Amino acid sequence: MKKNVFILLFTFVTVTLSAQRNVDRTNFRAGLNGGVVIGDFSEDYSFGLGVDMYHHWGVSKALDIGVTTGFFNAFGEKEVPSGSVSIESGFDNLQYIPLGASLRIYPGKNVGFKFGSDIGYAIGIDKGNEGALYFRPSLGMDLRDGTNEVNISYFVVNDDVQFSSVILEYLFLF
């Protein structure tokens, strides 16, 4: 499966580079994010912090495609509620390095609003975490004449058990 993801990313980058001449909206983005853990892991992990890096190429006036990576750390709870008592658990932090393809759609002229998604493989770097495919739909808005961006996203890693988090992110565009 990892081989298929990397072949998909290579094809994606090749098509992106050939389409780059259509619109010159190429940019590099880097930012910080934070969010709450929801779903299957919500009792064991409360919140997470991370960094993201993107490189986008403009394919048309309404579409950017690119590649993304980063780091996300979900902080393990030391006490887990069990009825009326709390149990010491000592869950270690859960850490991922996502590697993926990125797509952003701009629905209107000069609005600064965008939506899209990232998809790829989240490499698990903590003990016992092998990683899995991930999906991250997002909504974003350009700030300060397009030099910064704020977005909200839903980060999902699908393994035997699904890890998910709602993330708020602030990005700097270069």
Coordinates of C-alpha atoms in Angstrom, one line a residue:
M1 CA 0.0 0.0 0.0
K2 CA 2.9 2.4 0.8
K3 CA 4.2 1.8 -2.7
N4 CA 0.9 2.8 -4.3
V5 CA 0.8 6.0 -2.2
F6 CA 4.3 7.0 -3.4
I7 CA 3.4 6.2 -7.0
L8 CA 0.3 8.3 -6.7
L9 CA 2.4 11.2 -5.2
F10 CA 5.0 10.9 -8.0
T11 CA 2.3 11.0 -10.7
F12 CA 0.6 13.9 -8.9
V13 CA 3.8 16.0 -8.7
T14 CA 4.6 15.2 -12.4
V15 CA 1.2 16.4 -13.6
T16 CA 1.4 19.4 -11.3
L17 CA 4.8 20.5 -12.7
S18 CA 3.6 20.2 -16.3
A19 CA 0.4 22.2 -15.4
Q20 CA 2.2 24.9 -13.5
R21 CA 2.6 27.2 -16.6
N22 CA -1.2 27.7 -16.7
V23 CA -1.5 29.9 -13.6
D24 CA 1.3 31.5 -11.6
R25 CA 0.0 31.0 -8.1
T26 CA 2.9 28.8 -6.9
N27 CA 3.5 29.2 -3.2
F28 CA 5.1 27.5 -0.2
R29 CA 3.0 27.4 3.1
A30 CA 4.1 26.6 6.6
G31 CA 2.2 26.9 9.8
L32 CA 1.2 25.8 13.2
N33 CA -1.9 23.9 14.2
G34 CA -3.8 22.7 17.2
G35 CA -6.9 20.7 17.7
V36 CA -9.0 18.4 19.8
V37 CA -9.0 14.6 19.4
I38 CA -12.4 13.1 18.7
G39 CA -13.8 9.6 18.0
D40 CA -12.2 6.4 19.1
F41 CA -9.2 8.0 20.8
S42 CA -11.0 10.9 22.6
E43 CA -10.8 9.4 26.0
D44 CA -7.1 8.6 25.8
Y45 CA -5.9 11.7 24.0
S46 CA -7.3 15.2 24.7
F47 CA -5.6 17.6 22.2
G48 CA -2.8 17.8 19.7
L49 CA -0.3 20.3 18.3
G50 CA 1.6 20.2 15.0
V51 CA 3.2 21.9 12.1
D52 CA 2.4 21.6 8.4
M53 CA 4.3 22.5 5.2
Y54 CA 2.7 22.6 1.7
H55 CA 3.9 23.5 -1.7
H56 CA 1.1 24.4 -4.1
W57 CA 1.0 25.0 -7.8
G58 CA -1.8 26.8 -9.6
V59 CA -3.4 24.6 -12.2
S60 CA -6.2 27.1 -13.1
K61 CA -7.8 30.2 -11.6
A62 CA -9.9 27.9 -9.5
L63 CA -7.6 25.0 -8.6
D64 CA -4.3 24.5 -6.8
I65 CA -2.6 21.1 -6.4
G66 CA 0.5 20.3 -4.4
V67 CA 2.3 18.2 -1.8
T68 CA 2.2 18.3 1.9
T69 CA 4.1 17.0 5.0
G70 CA 4.2 17.9 8.6
F71 CA 4.1 16.6 12.2
F72 CA 1.2 16.0 14.5
N73 CA 1.4 15.1 18.2
A74 CA -1.6 14.0 20.2
F75 CA -1.0 14.3 23.9
G76 CA -1.9 11.2 26.0
E77 CA -4.0 11.5 29.1
K78 CA -2.5 10.5 32.4
E79 CA -5.9 9.9 34.0
V80 CA -8.8 8.4 32.2
P81 CA -12.3 8.7 33.8
S82 CA -14.1 5.4 34.5
G83 CA -17.5 6.1 36.0
S84 CA -17.0 8.1 39.2
V85 CA -13.3 7.5 39.6
S86 CA -10.2 8.3 37.5
I87 CA -7.7 5.6 36.5
E88 CA -4.0 6.2 36.0
S89 CA -3.3 5.3 32.4
G90 CA 0.0 6.9 31.3
F91 CA -0.8 6.9 27.6
D92 CA 2.2 7.9 25.6
N93 CA 1.8 10.7 23.0
L94 CA 0.6 9.6 19.5
Q95 CA 2.7 11.0 16.7
Y96 CA 2.3 11.1 12.9
I97 CA 4.3 12.5 10.0
P98 CA 1.7 12.9 7.1
L99 CA 3.0 12.7 3.5
G100 CA 0.4 13.5 0.9
A101 CA -1.1 15.2 -2.1
S102 CA -3.0 18.4 -1.6
L103 CA -5.9 19.9 -3.6
R104 CA -7.5 23.4 -3.1
I105 CA -10.5 24.8 -4.9
Y106 CA -11.2 28.6 -5.1
P107 CA -14.9 29.0 -5.8
G108 CA -15.0 32.7 -6.5
K109 CA -12.9 35.6 -7.8
N110 CA -10.7 37.5 -5.2
V111 CA -12.7 36.0 -2.3
G112 CA -9.8 34.3 -0.6
F113 CA -12.0 31.4 0.5
K114 CA -11.0 27.9 -0.4
F115 CA -11.8 24.3 0.3
G116 CA -10.0 21.1 -0.4
S117 CA -8.4 18.1 0.9
D118 CA -5.1 16.3 1.6
I119 CA -4.7 12.6 1.2
G120 CA -1.7 10.3 1.7
Y121 CA 0.0 8.2 4.3
A122 CA 0.5 9.2 7.9
I123 CA 3.7 7.6 9.2
G124 CA 3.5 6.6 12.9
I125 CA 6.7 7.5 14.7
D126 CA 5.9 6.6 18.3
K127 CA 6.3 3.0 19.6
G128 CA 3.7 0.6 18.3
N129 CA 2.2 3.1 15.8
E130 CA 2.8 1.9 12.2
G131 CA 0.7 4.6 10.6
A132 CA -2.0 4.3 7.9
L133 CA -3.7 6.1 5.1
Y134 CA -5.0 9.6 6.1
F135 CA -7.5 12.0 4.7
R136 CA -7.8 15.7 5.7
P137 CA -10.7 17.8 4.3
S138 CA -10.3 21.6 5.0
L139 CA -11.9 25.0 4.7
G140 CA -9.6 28.0 4.6
M141 CA -9.6 31.8 4.2
D142 CA -6.7 34.1 3.1
L143 CA -5.8 36.9 5.4
R144 CA -3.6 40.0 5.1
D145 CA -3.8 40.2 1.2
G146 CA -3.1 36.5 0.8
T147 CA 0.2 36.4 2.8
N148 CA -1.4 34.3 5.6
E149 CA -4.2 31.8 5.9
V150 CA -6.4 30.4 8.6
N151 CA -8.2 27.1 8.1
I152 CA -10.1 24.4 9.9
S153 CA -9.7 20.8 9.0
Y154 CA -10.7 17.2 10.0
F155 CA -7.6 15.0 10.2
V156 CA -8.4 11.2 10.0
V157 CA -6.0 8.3 10.0
N158 CA -7.7 5.1 9.1
D159 CA -6.2 2.0 10.6
D160 CA -7.8 -0.9 12.5
V161 CA -9.1 1.9 14.8
Q162 CA -9.7 5.4 13.4
F163 CA -7.8 8.4 14.8
S164 CA -9.5 11.7 14.2
S165 CA -9.0 15.3 15.2
V166 CA -10.6 18.7 14.4
I167 CA -7.7 21.1 13.8
L168 CA -7.4 24.9 13.6
E169 CA -4.4 26.1 11.7
Y170 CA -2.6 29.4 10.9
L171 CA -0.3 29.3 7.8
F172 CA 2.3 31.7 6.4
L173 CA 2.5 31.9 2.6
F174 CA 5.9 32.5 1.0

